[in-house]
Amino acid sequence: MVRNALIQQRTLLVLDNLETIDDESVLAFLRELPAPTKAIITTRHRVDVAYPVRLVGMPWRMPRG
């Protein structure tokens, strides 16, 4: 039912602290997300199907423009 709902509309899943989840079915679900669903996942561990984005500090002052 969840997979069908995700297929029918654009969805962004946000999952924080993936390392705290100890359920292989959740990890398998994330590896096989149906299009057009996207996910942002934070974890302290390496994930085999991840596209890592390294974040750096933001400037204290916003540029004027």
Backbone as a ProteinNet text record, in pm:
[ID]
protein_1_A
[PRIMARY]
MVRNALIQQRTLLVLDNLETIDDESVLAFLRELPAPTKAIITTRHRVDVAYPVRLVGMPWRMPRG
[TERTIARY]
82.4	0	88.4	194.7	283.7	352.4	401.4	468.5	376	250.9	155.6	131.8	124	105.7	226.1	347.8	468.1	481.9	432.9	439.2	347	236.3	133.2	161	255.2	281.5	427.3	478.1	615.4	622.6	720.6	733.7	880.9	907.1	1040.7	1035.2	1107.2	1118.3	1242.9	1231.3	1345.8	1361.9	1477.8	1505.2	1634.9	1625.3	1740.6	1790.8	1921.8	1985.1	1953.9	1980.1	1955.6	2025.5	2138.4	2213.1	2134.7	2029	1948.8	1842.7	1828.3	1729.4	1799.1	1750.1	1810.2	1710	1656.7	1555.3	1591.5	1633.8	1678.2	1567.8	1442.3	1333.1	1323.9	1357.4	1358.3	1470.9	1588.1	1701.1	1671.9	1611.3	1575	1472.9	1376.5	1276.6	1343.5	1440.3	1509.1	1592.7	1651.2	1730.2	1643.5	1516	1426.5	1312.2	1338.6	1233.8	1178.9	1048.5	991.3	999.7	1021.6	1018.8	876.1	854.6	949.4	993.6	982.7	1017.8	1168.2	1204	1343	1354.1	1475.2	1495.8	1621.1	1612.2	1728.5	1749.5	1868.4	1897.8	2024.3	2018.2	2140.7	2180.7	2310.4	2362.5	2508.6	2555.7	2696.5	2775.2	2705.8	2768.8	2756.7	2843.8	2841.8	2723.1	2654.7	2541.4	2580.7	2557.8	2608.3	2545.1	2426.4	2361.9	2346.7	2426.5	2411.8	2483.8	2431.8	2499	2534.5	2657.1	2690	2698.5	2650.8	2662.8	2727.4	2848.6	2920	2878.2	2836.4	2793.7	2906	2919.5	3016.6	2940.9	3007.5	2942.6	2893.8	2786.5	2733.1	2795.5	2804.1	2860.7	2769.3	2829.1	2750.9	2664	2714.4	2638.9	2594.8	2470.6	2418.1	2465.6	2510.2	2551.5	2431.2	2454.9	2347.8	2339.1	2216.9	2207.6	2078.2
-117.8	0	126.3	125	240.9	260.3	151.4	160.2	220.1	178.3	233.1	381.8	424	566.6	647.5	593.1	664.9	675	577.8	579.7	685.9	712.4	800.8	949.6	985.7	1127.9	1149.2	1268.4	1302	1313.1	1243.7	1240.2	1252.9	1327.3	1336.1	1278.7	1169.5	1109.7	1164.5	1204.1	1251.5	1158.3	1094.5	998.1	1038.7	1074.2	1119	1004.4	995.3	894.1	750.9	721.9	587.2	479.6	514.2	413.5	360	427.4	380.7	278.9	255	158.5	25.6	-77.5	-210.3	-306.3	-266.1	-346.5	-354.2	-470.5	-487.6	-456.3	-475.8	-446.8	-296.9	-213.3	-67.4	-32.4	-90.4	-64	-111.9	-226.3	-277.9	-186.3	-137.7	-45.9	81.3	134.2	255.2	231.5	113	80.6	70.7	39.3	14.7	115.5	239.7	341.4	354.4	355.7	369.3	514.3	531.7	665.7	718	842.4	954.3	988.3	897.6	923	945	1041.2	1069.2	1063.7	1042.8	1037.1	1113.9	1182.5	1243.9	1166.7	1109.5	1024.3	1075	1089.5	1122.4	999.7	976.9	864	889	826.2	833.9	719.4	630.6	515.2	525.6	455.1	452.5	369.2	417.7	347.9	310.3	185.1	134.5	196.8	250.1	306	457.8	518.8	662	746.2	864.5	969.1	1074	1069.8	1157.7	1303.6	1388.1	1532.8	1583.6	1629.8	1680.6	1824.8	1853.1	1987.6	2061.4	2188	2273.4	2387.6	2455.7	2566.4	2674.5	2737.9	2848.4	2978.5	3077.2	3205.5	3272.2	3346.6	3414.3	3524.3	3591.3	3701.2	3659.5	3687.3	3659.8	3769.1	3732.4	3834.5	3918	4043.6	4132.4	4123.4	4133.8	4127.9	4150.5
0	0	0	80.7	85.5	-49.1	-107.6	-237.6	-342.4	-346.4	-443.1	-420.6	-295.4	-265.4	-311.6	-293.1	-333.2	-484.4	-555.2	-701.7	-759.6	-692.8	-747.5	-728.8	-641.2	-621	-584	-611.7	-574.3	-423.2	-366.1	-221.1	-183.4	-77.8	-22	118.8	139.8	272.1	339.5	464.3	541.3	660.2	667	773.6	842.4	968.8	1045.8	1133.4	1148.1	1233.8	1190.5	1067.3	1014.3	1096.6	1157.6	1234	1352.8	1394.1	1507.7	1467	1336.8	1288.3	1263.9	1328.1	1316.9	1253.6	1139.4	1071.3	923.8	878.9	740.8	640.5	676.3	582.7	553.2	651.1	628	531.8	553.4	464.3	322.5	308.7	176.3	109.6	185.6	132.2	79.2	153.1	109.8	-15.2	-29.1	-148.4	-272.5	-255.6	-368.8	-376.1	-337.6	-341.4	-482.9	-496.5	-630.5	-679.7	-808.4	-867.8	-858.2	-836.7	-829.5	-687.8	-594	-454.3	-438.3	-355.1	-319.8	-168.4	-118.4	25.9	64.1	175.7	238.9	368.7	381.4	496.8	563.7	694.8	768.8	850.1	855.8	932	965.1	1068.3	1103.2	1037.5	969.3	905.3	754.2	686.1	540.2	490.8	388.5	328.8	186.6	148.5	20.2	-103.5	-97.4	-216.7	-206.9	-122.8	-97.5	-201.5	-219.8	-294	-189.6	-137.5	-24.8	-65.2	21.5	6.7	134.2	123.6	239.7	263.1	382.6	416.6	487.4	454.8	521.9	587.7	675.9	745.3	650.5	688.6	609.8	658.1	570.2	612.1	715.5	807	908.9	849.7	747.7	686.8	547.5	518.2	384.7	289.1	169	72.7	29	4.6	-43.6	-193.7	-243.1	-388.1	-440.7
[MASK]
+++++++++++++++++++++++++++++++++++++++++++++++++++++++++++++++++

